Every structure is written in structure tokens, then in C-alpha cells.
């Protein structure tokens, strides 16, 4: 009898857990997907990575060096994201314990900072670029890994996204979002690489046009993306604190 009761209780537990998980998926997944896509697109507007990609495609062994450069970028984002996820995941599980109000307050802080960044991120006058010696592919790998660190306009949205993922999903789901983010961040770079691979020397005028366009407009596009993303974060947090949440704050 006790054995039957135990099995019945366990089946009820699994059913309730599954219902809770799948009912919250329709709310959580679109919100996290939207944030991942927005942050990935914002971080892809990186004048430095695009300029170095074009430079590498104009050098000897362009495909090999460019691929190593991409791997460095992906490695840096992946390692940073995993470390932030594991650290924040432990913090939220042990300390915050699914406190959604605390999450909303974090949203206010991050949203305010992200919304304010464009006021200080002004278009600078273009100076002749000085590129490091990239004769060895591993130097390209190392440069790609270091390049994203310290760039505040793209680092803060990335940290916010990792904080959201750490609070919302388990590790096995985190890998999908990290893959999606890396794919979006490097999408413009892959387009340049594929274009060069297909057309080789004929692609140089296009690469030059892309470089000129990025030099003139990257800061404007980045600031526009930061305004939109910061506004959405603030709207989300304020709506929750006012009792009418747009996206429900949920924990793992």
C-alpha cells in the first residue's frame, strides 16, 4: 500500500512539475529569444571586429586567419558567458531564490545604464588604423578573444543577457541560447567571409564599401539598438513593479 501511494505521489509530482515547466515555457522562451536576438544583433555592430575581418581578408592566407579570428571571438563570448552563467546561477539559487522583485530592480539598473550609453558613445573622427602583426593564425585567435573585452557598449548588454539566462533556464537550455547569440554576433563577419570565398578579388570593392559604411554608421546603428533595448528593459521592469508585468519574471 505504501509502495503504491509512493508511486502515486511521485507521478503527481512529475505531472505538476511538467505542467509548471511547459506552462511557463510559452512565456519564458519568447522573451529570452527576443532578448538574445536583440543583444546578439547589437553586439554584431562592432566596428573593430568588422574592420579587422576586412583587413584579414586582404592579407595572405585570408581564410585561415579569419577563421581563427572568428574562433577567438566565439571562444571569448562562450567562456565569459559560461563563467557569468555559473557564477550568477549559484548566486540566484543560493541568495536571491527566485526573488522576482530583485530581478525587476536589476532590470531598472541595467536598463538605465544601457539607455544612457548612447549619450556618451559618440562617433569619433576616423584615424588611419594601425593593425597588429597578424602573421600567425594564433595571433588572430588571441586578438579575437581579447577584442570584445572592455568594450562597454557591447559588454553591458551581454552581461544583462547572461544574468537573465542564469536566472531563467537550466544549463542544458543555456547552450542553445549561447549558440544563437554567437551565431548572431558573428553573422556579419561570416557574410564577409563567404562573400570573399565566392568572389575573391572581385569582392574587394564590396569589402571596401562595407568598411566605409561601418566607419560612418556603426556608432549610429549601435546607439539606436541600445536605445531600443534599454527602453524595453526599463518598460519590462517598471511594468512588473507596477503590478502589470509584460514578461513574467520567473526562476529556474
Short mmCIF file of C-alpha atoms in Angstrom, two decimals, residues 10-237:
data_model
loop_
_atom_site.label_atom_id
_atom_site.label_comp_id
_atom_site.label_asym_id
_atom_site.label_seq_id
_atom_site.Cartn_x
_atom_site.Cartn_y
_atom_site.Cartn_z
CA UNK A 10 5.76 10.61 -7.37
CA UNK A 11 3.62 10.53 -10.51
CA UNK A 12 1.63 13.54 -9.26
CA UNK A 13 4.90 15.37 -8.57
CA UNK A 14 6.18 14.67 -12.10
CA UNK A 15 2.87 15.75 -13.62
CA UNK A 16 2.76 19.02 -11.70
CA UNK A 17 6.42 19.72 -12.45
CA UNK A 18 5.90 19.08 -16.15
CA UNK A 19 2.79 21.26 -16.24
CA UNK A 20 4.58 24.06 -14.45
CA UNK A 21 7.56 23.83 -16.81
CA UNK A 22 5.57 23.68 -20.03
CA UNK A 23 3.11 26.38 -19.00
CA UNK A 24 5.94 28.76 -18.27
CA UNK A 25 7.83 27.90 -21.47
CA UNK A 26 5.45 29.86 -23.74
CA UNK A 27 6.14 32.96 -21.61
CA UNK A 28 9.84 32.46 -20.93
CA UNK A 29 11.13 31.27 -24.28
CA UNK A 30 9.81 34.11 -26.50
CA UNK A 31 11.04 36.72 -24.00
CA UNK A 32 14.52 35.17 -23.76
CA UNK A 33 14.68 34.62 -27.52
CA UNK A 34 13.79 38.26 -28.12
CA UNK A 35 16.45 39.45 -25.69
CA UNK A 36 19.05 37.06 -27.13
CA UNK A 37 18.34 38.20 -30.69
CA UNK A 38 18.45 41.89 -29.74
CA UNK A 39 21.70 41.60 -27.78
CA UNK A 40 23.27 39.43 -30.49
CA UNK A 41 22.40 41.99 -33.18
CA UNK A 42 23.61 44.88 -31.01
CA UNK A 43 26.93 43.16 -30.32
CA UNK A 44 27.33 42.32 -34.02
CA UNK A 45 27.60 46.06 -34.78
CA UNK A 46 31.22 46.05 -33.73
CA UNK A 47 33.33 48.37 -35.83
CA UNK A 48 36.59 46.81 -34.66
CA UNK A 49 35.72 43.19 -35.47
CA UNK A 50 34.36 44.11 -38.91
CA UNK A 51 37.41 46.24 -39.74
CA UNK A 52 39.85 43.51 -38.66
CA UNK A 53 37.88 40.90 -40.63
CA UNK A 54 38.19 43.03 -43.78
CA UNK A 55 41.89 43.54 -43.06
CA UNK A 56 42.46 39.79 -42.64
CA UNK A 57 40.61 39.05 -45.87
CA UNK A 58 43.02 41.40 -47.62
CA UNK A 59 46.11 39.65 -46.23
CA UNK A 60 47.89 36.44 -47.12
CA UNK A 61 46.17 33.22 -46.00
CA UNK A 62 42.93 35.19 -45.54
CA UNK A 63 40.53 32.29 -44.94
CA UNK A 64 42.66 30.57 -42.32
CA UNK A 65 43.48 33.72 -40.36
CA UNK A 66 39.90 34.97 -40.49
CA UNK A 67 38.55 31.66 -39.21
CA UNK A 68 40.97 31.74 -36.30
CA UNK A 69 39.85 35.30 -35.56
CA UNK A 70 36.21 34.17 -35.53
CA UNK A 71 37.05 31.27 -33.24
CA UNK A 72 38.69 33.70 -30.83
CA UNK A 73 35.54 35.82 -30.70
CA UNK A 74 33.29 32.79 -30.18
CA UNK A 75 35.62 31.33 -27.54
CA UNK A 76 35.73 34.60 -25.60
CA UNK A 77 31.96 35.07 -25.61
CA UNK A 78 31.33 31.41 -24.77
CA UNK A 79 33.82 31.24 -21.90
CA UNK A 80 32.73 34.60 -20.48
CA UNK A 81 29.08 33.66 -20.82
CA UNK A 82 29.56 30.28 -19.14
CA UNK A 83 31.53 31.77 -16.24
CA UNK A 84 28.96 34.51 -15.72
CA UNK A 85 26.12 32.00 -16.01
CA UNK A 86 27.64 29.59 -13.46
CA UNK A 87 28.55 32.37 -11.04
CA UNK A 88 25.24 34.19 -11.27
CA UNK A 89 23.33 30.91 -11.34
CA UNK A 90 24.77 29.95 -7.97
CA UNK A 91 24.09 33.42 -6.62
CA UNK A 92 20.46 33.44 -7.68
CA UNK A 93 19.87 29.90 -6.44
CA UNK A 94 21.51 30.34 -3.04
CA UNK A 95 20.87 34.01 -2.25
CA UNK A 96 18.11 35.53 -4.33
CA UNK A 97 16.00 32.38 -4.53
CA UNK A 98 13.62 33.44 -7.32
CA UNK A 99 13.00 36.93 -5.94
CA UNK A 100 11.30 38.49 -8.97
CA UNK A 101 11.23 41.96 -7.43
CA UNK A 102 15.02 41.82 -7.15
CA UNK A 103 15.14 40.83 -10.83
CA UNK A 104 12.98 43.80 -11.74
CA UNK A 105 15.27 46.14 -9.79
CA UNK A 106 18.25 44.70 -11.67
CA UNK A 107 16.32 45.37 -14.85
CA UNK A 108 15.92 49.01 -13.84
CA UNK A 109 19.66 49.30 -13.21
CA UNK A 110 20.74 47.57 -16.41
CA UNK A 111 18.08 49.30 -18.48
CA UNK A 112 19.09 52.74 -17.22
CA UNK A 113 22.78 52.09 -17.94
CA UNK A 114 22.12 50.66 -21.42
CA UNK A 115 19.74 53.51 -22.29
CA UNK A 116 22.34 56.07 -21.11
CA UNK A 117 25.31 54.59 -23.02
CA UNK A 118 24.44 56.28 -26.36
CA UNK A 119 24.68 59.71 -24.72
CA UNK A 120 28.39 59.06 -24.15
CA UNK A 121 29.10 56.80 -27.15
CA UNK A 122 29.77 59.43 -29.80
CA UNK A 123 31.09 58.95 -33.32
CA UNK A 124 34.82 59.63 -33.27
CA UNK A 125 36.87 61.01 -36.13
CA UNK A 126 38.35 58.24 -38.19
CA UNK A 127 42.12 57.94 -37.93
CA UNK A 128 44.29 55.65 -40.05
CA UNK A 129 44.07 52.22 -38.45
CA UNK A 130 47.19 50.53 -37.12
CA UNK A 131 46.80 46.78 -37.10
CA UNK A 132 48.97 44.44 -35.04
CA UNK A 133 51.15 41.83 -36.64
CA UNK A 134 48.72 39.05 -37.55
CA UNK A 135 51.17 36.91 -39.46
CA UNK A 136 50.42 33.84 -37.32
CA UNK A 137 46.85 32.45 -37.14
CA UNK A 138 47.07 32.01 -33.37
CA UNK A 139 47.68 35.75 -33.03
CA UNK A 140 44.36 36.25 -34.83
CA UNK A 141 42.77 33.79 -32.41
CA UNK A 142 44.19 35.65 -29.41
CA UNK A 143 43.13 39.03 -30.80
CA UNK A 144 39.59 37.81 -31.40
CA UNK A 145 39.40 36.56 -27.82
CA UNK A 146 40.62 39.88 -26.38
CA UNK A 147 38.83 42.27 -28.68
CA UNK A 148 35.39 42.12 -27.08
CA UNK A 149 36.67 42.66 -23.54
CA UNK A 150 36.48 46.22 -22.28
CA UNK A 151 34.08 47.49 -24.96
CA UNK A 152 31.38 48.82 -22.66
CA UNK A 153 28.62 49.43 -25.26
CA UNK A 154 28.58 45.73 -26.14
CA UNK A 155 29.73 44.21 -22.84
CA UNK A 156 26.91 45.53 -20.62
CA UNK A 157 24.04 44.19 -22.79
CA UNK A 158 25.90 40.85 -22.89
CA UNK A 159 26.18 40.76 -19.08
CA UNK A 160 22.48 41.59 -18.77
CA UNK A 161 21.57 38.73 -21.11
CA UNK A 162 23.73 36.26 -19.18
CA UNK A 163 22.09 37.43 -15.94
CA UNK A 164 18.65 36.78 -17.44
CA UNK A 165 19.66 33.33 -18.68
CA UNK A 166 21.24 32.45 -15.33
CA UNK A 167 18.00 33.29 -13.56
CA UNK A 168 15.61 31.68 -16.03
CA UNK A 169 16.87 28.45 -17.55
CA UNK A 170 18.95 25.35 -16.66
CA UNK A 171 22.38 24.75 -18.11
CA UNK A 172 21.27 22.32 -20.83
CA UNK A 173 18.99 25.03 -22.28
CA UNK A 174 21.66 27.70 -21.84
CA UNK A 175 23.83 26.16 -24.58
CA UNK A 176 21.15 26.77 -27.23
CA UNK A 177 20.88 30.46 -26.34
CA UNK A 178 24.67 30.83 -26.25
CA UNK A 179 24.91 29.20 -29.70
CA UNK A 180 22.21 31.52 -31.05
CA UNK A 181 23.96 34.55 -29.58
CA UNK A 182 27.34 33.59 -31.09
CA UNK A 183 25.71 32.96 -34.47
CA UNK A 184 24.13 36.43 -34.47
CA UNK A 185 27.27 38.20 -33.21
CA UNK A 186 29.43 36.72 -35.96
CA UNK A 187 26.76 36.80 -38.71
CA UNK A 188 28.11 39.95 -40.47
CA UNK A 189 31.62 38.50 -40.29
CA UNK A 190 30.54 35.19 -41.82
CA UNK A 191 28.77 37.07 -44.62
CA UNK A 192 32.02 38.89 -45.42
CA UNK A 193 33.99 35.63 -45.31
CA UNK A 194 31.55 33.75 -47.55
CA UNK A 195 31.42 36.69 -49.98
CA UNK A 196 35.20 36.74 -50.23
CA UNK A 197 35.38 32.93 -50.58
CA UNK A 198 32.96 33.04 -53.52
CA UNK A 199 34.28 36.06 -55.39
CA UNK A 200 37.87 36.51 -54.14
CA UNK A 201 39.40 39.63 -55.74
CA UNK A 202 36.04 40.71 -57.16
CA UNK A 203 34.77 41.06 -53.59
CA UNK A 204 37.29 43.77 -52.66
CA UNK A 205 35.12 46.71 -53.82
CA UNK A 206 32.28 45.31 -51.73
CA UNK A 207 34.55 44.91 -48.70
CA UNK A 208 35.74 48.49 -49.12
CA UNK A 209 32.14 49.70 -49.31
CA UNK A 210 31.26 47.76 -46.14
CA UNK A 211 34.24 49.25 -44.31
CA UNK A 212 33.29 52.80 -45.32
CA UNK A 213 29.65 52.22 -44.36
CA UNK A 214 30.60 50.78 -40.97
CA UNK A 215 33.02 53.63 -40.27
CA UNK A 216 30.30 56.19 -40.97
CA UNK A 217 27.24 54.50 -39.47
CA UNK A 218 28.21 51.81 -36.94
CA UNK A 219 28.01 54.13 -33.92
CA UNK A 220 24.60 55.44 -35.00
CA UNK A 221 23.25 51.91 -35.51
CA UNK A 222 24.72 50.71 -32.22
CA UNK A 223 23.26 53.65 -30.30
CA UNK A 224 19.85 53.11 -31.90
CA UNK A 225 19.91 49.45 -30.85
CA UNK A 226 20.95 50.39 -27.31
CA UNK A 227 18.13 52.94 -27.05
CA UNK A 228 15.54 50.37 -28.12
CA UNK A 229 16.90 47.59 -25.91
CA UNK A 230 17.35 49.83 -22.86
CA UNK A 231 13.81 51.16 -23.27
CA UNK A 232 12.35 47.63 -23.48
CA UNK A 233 14.24 46.55 -20.34
CA UNK A 234 13.01 49.61 -18.42
CA UNK A 235 9.45 49.09 -19.66
CA UNK A 236 9.57 45.44 -18.62
CA UNK A 237 10.90 46.22 -15.12
#
